[in-house]
Short mmCIF file of C-alpha atoms and ligand atoms in Angstrom, two decimals:
data_model
loop_
_atom_site.label_atom_id
_atom_site.label_comp_id
_atom_site.label_asym_id
_atom_site.label_seq_id
_atom_site.Cartn_x
_atom_site.Cartn_y
_atom_site.Cartn_z
CA MET A 22 53.68 -3.90 -93.13
CA PHE A 23 57.34 -5.82 -93.08
CA THR A 24 56.66 -9.17 -91.50
CA GLN A 25 59.79 -10.99 -90.03
CA PRO A 26 61.33 -13.81 -91.56
CA ILE A 27 61.30 -15.95 -88.37
CA PRO A 28 59.36 -13.87 -85.02
CA THR A 29 61.81 -12.93 -83.13
CA ILE A 30 59.33 -13.82 -80.27
CA ARG A 31 55.96 -15.48 -80.12
CA ARG A 32 53.12 -16.35 -77.75
CA ASP A 33 52.71 -20.41 -77.53
CA GLY A 34 49.94 -20.97 -74.78
CA ASP A 35 51.14 -19.78 -71.55
CA ALA A 36 54.93 -19.55 -72.85
CA VAL A 37 56.62 -17.72 -75.61
CA VAL A 38 59.06 -19.00 -78.08
CA ILE A 39 62.26 -16.86 -78.88
CA LEU A 40 64.92 -17.09 -82.02
CA ASP A 41 67.91 -17.63 -79.83
CA GLN A 42 70.22 -14.59 -81.15
CA ALA A 43 73.04 -15.74 -78.78
CA LEU A 44 73.65 -18.22 -81.46
CA LEU A 45 73.29 -16.16 -84.61
CA PRO A 46 74.69 -15.97 -87.32
CA HIS A 47 76.37 -19.52 -86.70
CA ALA A 48 73.27 -21.67 -85.45
CA CYS A 49 69.15 -19.93 -85.78
CA GLU A 50 67.41 -22.43 -83.50
CA LEU A 51 64.37 -21.43 -81.45
CA ARG A 52 63.75 -21.70 -78.12
CA ARG A 53 60.68 -22.09 -75.53
CA LEU A 54 60.23 -20.16 -72.40
CA THR A 55 57.88 -21.36 -69.90
CA THR A 56 58.73 -19.55 -66.76
CA LEU A 57 59.59 -16.68 -65.22
CA GLU A 58 62.86 -17.23 -65.07
CA GLU A 59 63.62 -18.64 -67.98
CA VAL A 60 62.97 -15.45 -69.98
CA ALA A 61 64.76 -13.43 -67.19
CA THR A 62 67.39 -15.46 -68.43
CA ALA A 63 66.95 -15.11 -71.76
CA ILE A 64 67.25 -11.18 -71.53
CA HIS A 65 70.40 -11.13 -69.39
CA SER A 66 72.10 -13.45 -71.41
CA MET A 67 71.06 -11.99 -74.51
CA GLN A 68 69.36 -14.83 -76.24
CA VAL A 69 66.47 -11.76 -76.76
CA ARG A 70 68.56 -8.91 -77.00
CA GLY A 71 67.49 -5.10 -78.83
CA ALA A 72 66.05 -2.38 -76.71
CA PRO A 73 61.96 -2.80 -77.84
CA LEU A 74 62.84 -6.60 -78.29
CA ILE A 75 63.42 -6.98 -74.50
CA GLY A 76 61.00 -4.50 -73.91
CA ALA A 77 58.30 -6.93 -75.08
CA THR A 78 60.07 -9.98 -74.10
CA ALA A 79 59.48 -8.49 -70.20
CA ALA A 80 56.01 -7.44 -70.68
CA TYR A 81 55.45 -11.36 -71.92
CA GLY A 82 57.48 -12.85 -69.48
CA VAL A 83 55.66 -10.78 -66.20
CA ALA A 84 52.30 -13.06 -68.52
CA ILE A 85 53.94 -15.85 -67.72
CA ALA A 86 54.58 -15.26 -64.52
CA LEU A 87 50.66 -14.66 -63.22
CA ALA A 88 49.97 -17.93 -65.18
CA THR A 89 50.17 -19.66 -61.79
CA ASP A 90 50.06 -16.99 -59.34
CA ALA A 91 48.52 -13.59 -59.83
CA SER A 92 48.55 -12.45 -56.60
CA ASP A 93 50.61 -8.89 -55.39
CA ALA A 94 53.56 -10.50 -53.96
CA ARG A 95 54.02 -12.37 -57.48
CA LEU A 96 53.29 -9.01 -59.85
CA ASP A 97 56.00 -7.73 -57.79
CA HIS A 98 58.62 -10.65 -57.44
CA ALA A 99 58.12 -10.74 -61.58
CA LEU A 100 58.44 -6.71 -62.00
CA THR A 101 61.30 -6.69 -59.56
CA THR A 102 63.33 -10.10 -61.26
CA LEU A 103 62.90 -8.71 -64.82
CA ALA A 104 63.66 -5.02 -64.32
CA ALA A 105 67.18 -6.46 -62.81
CA THR A 106 68.08 -7.71 -65.92
CA ARG A 107 69.41 -5.32 -68.23
CA PRO A 108 69.57 -1.22 -66.71
CA THR A 109 70.38 0.65 -70.19
CA ALA A 110 67.60 -0.12 -72.42
CA VAL A 111 64.64 1.93 -70.97
CA ASN A 112 62.07 -0.01 -73.43
CA LEU A 113 62.71 -2.99 -70.71
CA HIS A 114 61.74 -0.41 -67.51
CA TRP A 115 59.18 1.39 -69.75
CA ALA A 116 57.66 -2.23 -70.79
CA LEU A 117 57.00 -3.15 -67.16
CA GLY A 118 55.81 0.52 -66.15
CA GLN A 119 52.96 -0.48 -68.51
CA MET A 120 52.51 -3.96 -67.14
CA ARG A 121 52.59 -2.54 -63.53
CA GLU A 122 49.67 0.30 -64.07
CA ARG A 123 47.66 -1.76 -66.13
CA LEU A 124 47.87 -5.05 -64.03
CA LEU A 125 48.18 -3.36 -60.69
CA PRO A 126 44.19 -2.01 -60.08
CA LEU A 127 42.96 -5.23 -61.06
CA ALA A 128 41.46 -8.19 -59.50
CA ALA A 129 44.33 -10.83 -59.18
CA THR A 130 41.24 -13.49 -61.23
CA GLU A 131 41.13 -10.60 -63.92
CA ARG A 132 45.46 -10.46 -64.35
CA PRO A 133 46.22 -13.30 -66.11
CA ALA A 134 44.22 -12.32 -69.17
CA ALA A 135 44.82 -8.64 -69.01
CA ALA A 136 48.53 -9.29 -68.91
CA TRP A 137 48.91 -11.28 -71.65
CA ARG A 138 46.42 -8.88 -73.76
CA GLU A 139 48.77 -5.71 -72.59
CA ALA A 140 52.32 -7.66 -73.86
CA GLU A 141 50.38 -8.56 -77.37
CA ALA A 142 49.46 -5.03 -77.70
CA ILE A 143 52.98 -3.82 -76.48
CA HIS A 144 54.54 -5.89 -79.88
CA ARG A 145 51.69 -5.63 -81.91
CA ASP A 146 52.75 -1.42 -81.08
CA ASP A 147 56.10 -1.78 -81.85
CA ALA A 148 56.05 -3.86 -85.22
CA GLU A 149 53.45 -0.70 -85.97
CA MET A 150 56.27 1.86 -84.55
CA CYS A 151 59.10 0.48 -86.66
CA ALA A 152 56.73 0.34 -89.48
CA ALA A 153 56.35 4.48 -89.41
CA ILE A 154 60.46 4.65 -88.53
CA GLY A 155 61.20 3.22 -91.88
CA ARG A 156 58.29 5.57 -93.51
CA HIS A 157 59.78 8.83 -91.68
CA GLY A 158 63.76 7.36 -92.57
CA TYR A 159 63.63 6.71 -95.87
CA ALA A 160 62.29 9.99 -96.14
CA ILE A 161 65.18 11.27 -95.34
CA LEU A 162 67.45 8.58 -97.36
CA GLU A 163 65.81 9.57 -100.86
CA ARG A 164 66.22 12.93 -100.16
CA LEU A 165 70.22 12.16 -99.42
CA ALA A 166 70.11 9.94 -102.53
CA ALA A 167 68.54 12.59 -105.61
CA GLY A 168 71.07 13.49 -107.95
CA LEU A 169 73.43 10.67 -106.76
CA ASP A 170 74.29 8.17 -110.40
CA ARG A 171 75.67 5.56 -106.61
CA PRO A 172 73.79 4.10 -104.21
CA LEU A 173 73.32 5.89 -101.25
CA ARG A 174 75.38 4.42 -98.93
CA VAL A 175 74.92 4.15 -95.33
CA MET A 176 76.58 2.88 -92.18
CA THR A 177 75.58 1.48 -89.10
CA HIS A 178 76.26 0.24 -85.64
CA CYS A 179 75.23 -3.16 -83.88
CA ASN A 180 71.91 -4.60 -84.53
CA ALA A 181 68.65 -1.88 -84.94
CA GLY A 182 67.11 -4.46 -87.34
CA TRP A 183 64.61 -6.77 -87.26
CA LEU A 184 66.28 -8.69 -84.95
CA ALA A 185 66.27 -6.12 -82.54
CA THR A 186 62.60 -5.74 -82.26
CA CYS A 187 59.20 -6.81 -82.82
CA GLY A 188 59.11 -6.00 -86.53
CA ALA A 189 61.56 -4.16 -88.97
CA GLY A 190 63.71 -2.73 -86.70
CA THR A 191 64.74 0.95 -86.20
CA ALA A 192 68.07 1.72 -87.39
CA LEU A 193 67.35 -0.73 -90.81
CA ALA A 194 63.84 0.39 -90.74
CA PRO A 195 64.58 2.84 -93.17
CA VAL A 196 67.10 0.40 -95.45
CA TYR A 197 64.38 -1.92 -95.61
CA GLU A 198 61.74 1.16 -96.88
CA ALA A 199 64.77 2.07 -99.46
CA GLN A 200 64.92 -1.55 -101.03
CA ALA A 201 60.87 -2.17 -101.42
CA ARG A 202 60.90 1.65 -102.91
CA GLY A 203 64.08 0.65 -105.35
CA LEU A 204 66.11 3.51 -103.80
CA ALA A 205 69.62 2.14 -104.45
CA ILE A 206 71.31 1.57 -101.59
CA GLU A 207 74.38 0.03 -99.34
CA VAL A 208 75.02 -0.90 -95.97
CA TRP A 209 78.77 -0.61 -93.91
CA VAL A 210 77.69 -3.28 -90.89
CA SER A 211 80.10 -2.16 -88.27
CA GLU A 212 81.33 -5.49 -86.58
CA THR A 213 80.86 -4.06 -83.28
CA ARG A 214 83.07 -5.95 -80.60
CA PRO A 215 82.76 -7.66 -78.43
CA ARG A 216 79.27 -9.36 -79.05
CA ASN A 217 79.46 -8.66 -82.34
CA GLN A 218 75.88 -7.73 -83.32
CA GLY A 219 76.77 -6.33 -87.01
CA LEU A 220 77.18 -10.32 -87.48
CA LEU A 221 73.56 -10.25 -87.04
CA THR A 222 73.03 -7.08 -88.89
CA ALA A 223 74.93 -8.89 -91.96
CA TRP A 224 72.87 -12.03 -91.33
CA GLU A 225 69.91 -9.42 -92.02
CA LEU A 226 70.87 -8.03 -94.73
CA ARG A 227 72.36 -10.38 -96.73
CA GLU A 228 69.31 -12.77 -96.00
CA ALA A 229 67.09 -9.65 -97.54
CA GLY A 230 69.64 -9.09 -100.76
CA VAL A 231 70.38 -5.73 -99.17
CA PRO A 232 73.87 -5.36 -100.59
CA LEU A 233 76.21 -4.62 -97.51
CA ARG A 234 79.91 -4.69 -96.36
CA LEU A 235 81.26 -6.11 -92.87
CA ILE A 236 84.05 -3.62 -91.48
CA ALA A 237 86.13 -3.86 -88.49
CA ASP A 238 84.64 -1.00 -86.29
CA ASN A 239 88.07 1.06 -86.02
CA ALA A 240 87.68 0.83 -90.15
CA ALA A 241 84.63 3.47 -89.67
CA GLY A 242 86.80 6.55 -89.27
CA ILE A 243 88.18 6.12 -92.33
CA LEU A 244 85.78 5.33 -94.33
CA LEU A 245 84.26 8.46 -92.94
CA ALA A 246 87.43 10.31 -94.01
CA ARG A 247 87.25 9.69 -97.51
CA GLY A 248 83.81 10.75 -98.48
CA GLU A 249 82.71 6.31 -98.48
CA VAL A 250 79.94 7.70 -96.24
CA ASP A 251 76.57 9.48 -97.01
CA VAL A 252 74.56 8.75 -93.82
CA VAL A 253 75.45 7.20 -90.12
CA ILE A 254 72.13 5.62 -88.28
CA THR A 255 72.53 3.90 -85.44
CA GLY A 256 69.57 3.11 -82.79
CA ALA A 257 69.63 3.88 -79.38
CA ASP A 258 68.68 2.36 -75.98
CA ARG A 259 67.61 5.13 -74.39
CA VAL A 260 67.51 8.87 -75.65
CA ALA A 261 67.87 11.24 -72.63
CA ALA A 262 65.18 14.29 -71.93
CA ASN A 263 67.79 17.02 -73.92
CA GLY A 264 68.58 13.98 -77.01
CA ASP A 265 71.66 13.00 -75.38
CA ALA A 266 71.58 8.49 -76.24
CA ALA A 267 73.21 6.01 -75.00
CA ASN A 268 73.90 2.86 -77.56
CA LYS A 269 76.00 -0.28 -78.24
CA VAL A 270 80.07 1.37 -77.45
CA GLY A 271 81.30 2.44 -80.54
CA THR A 272 78.16 4.91 -80.85
CA TYR A 273 79.97 7.95 -79.91
CA LEU A 274 83.17 7.04 -81.83
CA LYS A 275 81.16 6.90 -84.66
CA ALA A 276 79.26 9.86 -84.29
CA LEU A 277 82.62 12.11 -83.42
CA ALA A 278 83.94 11.09 -87.07
CA ALA A 279 80.48 12.18 -88.46
CA ARG A 280 80.34 15.42 -87.28
CA GLU A 281 84.09 15.72 -88.08
CA HIS A 282 84.07 15.39 -91.39
CA GLY A 283 80.37 16.82 -91.87
CA VAL A 284 78.83 13.24 -92.44
CA PRO A 285 74.93 13.28 -91.01
CA PHE A 286 74.10 11.11 -87.83
CA TYR A 287 71.05 9.90 -87.16
CA ILE A 288 69.30 7.65 -84.03
CA ALA A 289 66.25 6.12 -85.13
CA ALA A 290 64.21 5.34 -81.85
CA PRO A 291 60.35 4.63 -80.80
CA PHE A 292 58.86 6.60 -77.57
CA SER A 293 59.53 3.61 -75.35
CA THR A 294 63.20 4.43 -76.06
CA VAL A 295 62.77 7.79 -74.86
CA ASP A 296 63.20 8.58 -71.10
CA PHE A 297 62.05 11.98 -70.23
CA GLY A 298 62.68 11.31 -66.74
CA CYS A 299 66.88 11.67 -67.73
CA ALA A 300 67.75 14.99 -68.13
CA ASP A 301 70.70 14.41 -70.14
CA GLY A 302 73.34 11.22 -70.89
CA GLY A 303 74.85 11.49 -67.41
CA ALA A 304 71.71 10.38 -65.84
CA ILE A 305 72.19 6.81 -68.23
CA PRO A 306 73.48 3.63 -66.45
CA ILE A 307 75.64 2.17 -68.49
CA GLU A 308 75.87 -1.47 -68.57
CA ASP A 309 78.83 -3.09 -67.64
CA ARG A 310 78.77 -6.80 -69.33
CA GLY A 311 81.70 -8.08 -67.04
CA PRO A 312 85.62 -9.19 -69.10
CA ALA A 313 84.50 -12.88 -70.48
CA GLU A 314 82.97 -11.07 -73.54
CA VAL A 315 86.32 -8.95 -74.20
CA CYS A 316 88.47 -11.86 -73.98
CA THR A 317 86.26 -14.16 -76.06
CA VAL A 318 85.03 -14.84 -79.31
CA LEU A 319 81.81 -16.72 -80.94
CA GLY A 320 82.18 -18.35 -83.90
CA LEU A 321 82.73 -21.68 -86.15
CA ASP A 322 85.33 -24.55 -85.62
CA SER A 323 86.88 -26.43 -88.85
CA ASP A 324 83.78 -28.71 -88.40
CA GLY A 325 81.36 -26.71 -87.96
CA ALA A 326 80.50 -26.28 -84.53
CA VAL A 327 79.83 -22.87 -82.93
CA LYS A 328 82.52 -22.98 -80.54
CA SER A 329 83.67 -19.73 -78.13
CA LEU A 330 87.15 -19.20 -78.44
CA ARG A 331 89.68 -17.36 -75.82
CA LEU A 332 91.38 -14.19 -76.91
CA ALA A 333 93.57 -13.08 -74.25
CA PRO A 334 94.94 -15.34 -71.52
CA GLU A 335 92.63 -16.03 -68.79
CA SER A 336 94.12 -13.90 -65.93
CA THR A 337 93.96 -10.81 -68.76
CA ALA A 338 92.36 -8.03 -66.92
CA ALA A 339 89.61 -6.35 -69.23
CA ALA A 340 87.06 -3.87 -69.16
CA ASN A 341 83.41 -4.20 -70.49
CA PRO A 342 81.03 -1.35 -70.86
CA ALA A 343 78.27 -2.19 -73.13
CA PHE A 344 76.90 1.20 -73.91
CA ASP A 345 78.22 4.86 -75.04
CA VAL A 346 76.37 8.04 -74.99
CA THR A 347 76.43 10.17 -77.54
CA PRO A 348 75.87 13.91 -76.83
CA ALA A 349 72.73 15.81 -78.65
CA ARG A 350 75.84 18.46 -80.73
CA CYS A 351 76.72 15.41 -82.50
CA ILE A 352 72.99 14.00 -83.54
CA THR A 353 72.12 15.48 -86.78
CA GLY A 354 68.24 14.12 -86.01
CA ILE A 355 65.97 11.60 -84.03
CA ILE A 356 64.10 9.66 -86.70
CA THR A 357 60.67 8.62 -84.53
CA GLU A 358 57.33 6.76 -85.30
CA ARG A 359 56.00 10.23 -85.19
CA GLY A 360 58.67 12.12 -87.70
CA VAL A 361 62.23 13.44 -87.29
CA CYS A 362 63.45 16.17 -84.78
CA ALA A 363 66.10 17.67 -83.77
CA PRO A 364 68.11 15.91 -80.51
CA GLY A 365 66.59 18.74 -78.09
CA ARG A 366 63.49 18.64 -79.56
CA LEU A 367 61.76 15.62 -78.59
CA ARG A 368 59.07 17.30 -77.10
CA ASP A 369 57.36 19.04 -79.66
CA LEU A 370 56.51 15.29 -80.71
CA TYR A 371 55.30 14.45 -77.50
CA PRO A 372 54.10 17.00 -75.51
CA ASP A 373 51.95 14.50 -74.36
CA ALA A 374 54.19 11.74 -72.39
CA ALA A 375 54.07 12.33 -68.49
CA ARG A 376 57.77 10.48 -68.51
C1 LIG B 21 66.51 -1.25 -82.00
S1 LIG B 21 67.24 -0.43 -80.81
C2 LIG B 21 68.39 -1.77 -80.12
C3 LIG B 21 69.45 -1.45 -79.59
O1 LIG B 21 69.93 -2.27 -78.93
C4 LIG B 21 71.80 -3.23 -79.11
O2 LIG B 21 71.76 -3.17 -77.58
P1 LIG B 21 71.79 -5.19 -77.15
O3 LIG B 21 72.60 -5.92 -78.36
O4 LIG B 21 73.43 -5.30 -76.17
O5 LIG B 21 70.56 -5.22 -77.09
C5 LIG B 21 71.89 -2.22 -79.08
O6 LIG B 21 72.37 -0.73 -79.03
C6 LIG B 21 71.05 -1.63 -80.45
O7 LIG B 21 71.23 -0.53 -80.63
#
């Protein structure tokens, strides 16, 4: 199974060590989180990001909180604090629900050890789901590449690679599987303003030796119109029961252009991203991250120091919805750990799912 070049998160005693993604790709730094508050801040500030990784990190946050006090009140405080960090990625709320279900029935004395076991199980299961998504997604890429005398050209948006998960990633898992199996592939990487998570994807792929070209988000349309894209694959933060999918802002525009030009558009997401409690995309909460991210950009100055630069004057009004919703009609299929289905057929893959 795929091994993360640097663990996105790992337990260290009663703490966790994360890779600080707010500095990547300009600097690669680890952070040791020892308190519930540090974990909550790491999720909210996007030092840790990516729907599945956010879920696993929140689970570890509960374990850290209970290490010193495993009372009902402490458990409730931890769950509430972590749930408030980011609204859109249902993985966060799913993981906290798993922790609540597992820990509430236990005596306080049993909770600390059980919390670490459950968080580690969520971590391990995510890595296995990523690997399965890679295998199922690879079958699609292999079919699309059949007969080509050139590399298959994949477009993706934001970062849904190993950095966003506990394993190989979701949207990029099929890409890594293709590379491992010798299928010629190249990736259009959309920069993904305003936080530019596409730079994380470019960093991942370059480190892995996968050919890529970084593009401005707005260049996706002409590439699709010119027939320079064979398939679009993105991750998701929440997939509603009818197959509508919330993902990083800008995904919807790519799906519209892909549909217009007959290019298949896939969402890759594990069960922890599916929310049968949401009937459709209209019920998915969309995070608003405030104007600062739109008006600034992180980069390196002439001395190679990581700096935040102001793009727009301080007084500039800005809107910053962090996600958008792609309607099921624009989605060719959803690649899950249980297989690939049409957007409205998720129940076929998860007949046993309660929520
Ligand atoms: C593996 S899906 C990751 C998903 O989460 C990202 O959001 P963020 O970077 O704000 O945490 C993005 O929507 C990705 O598609």
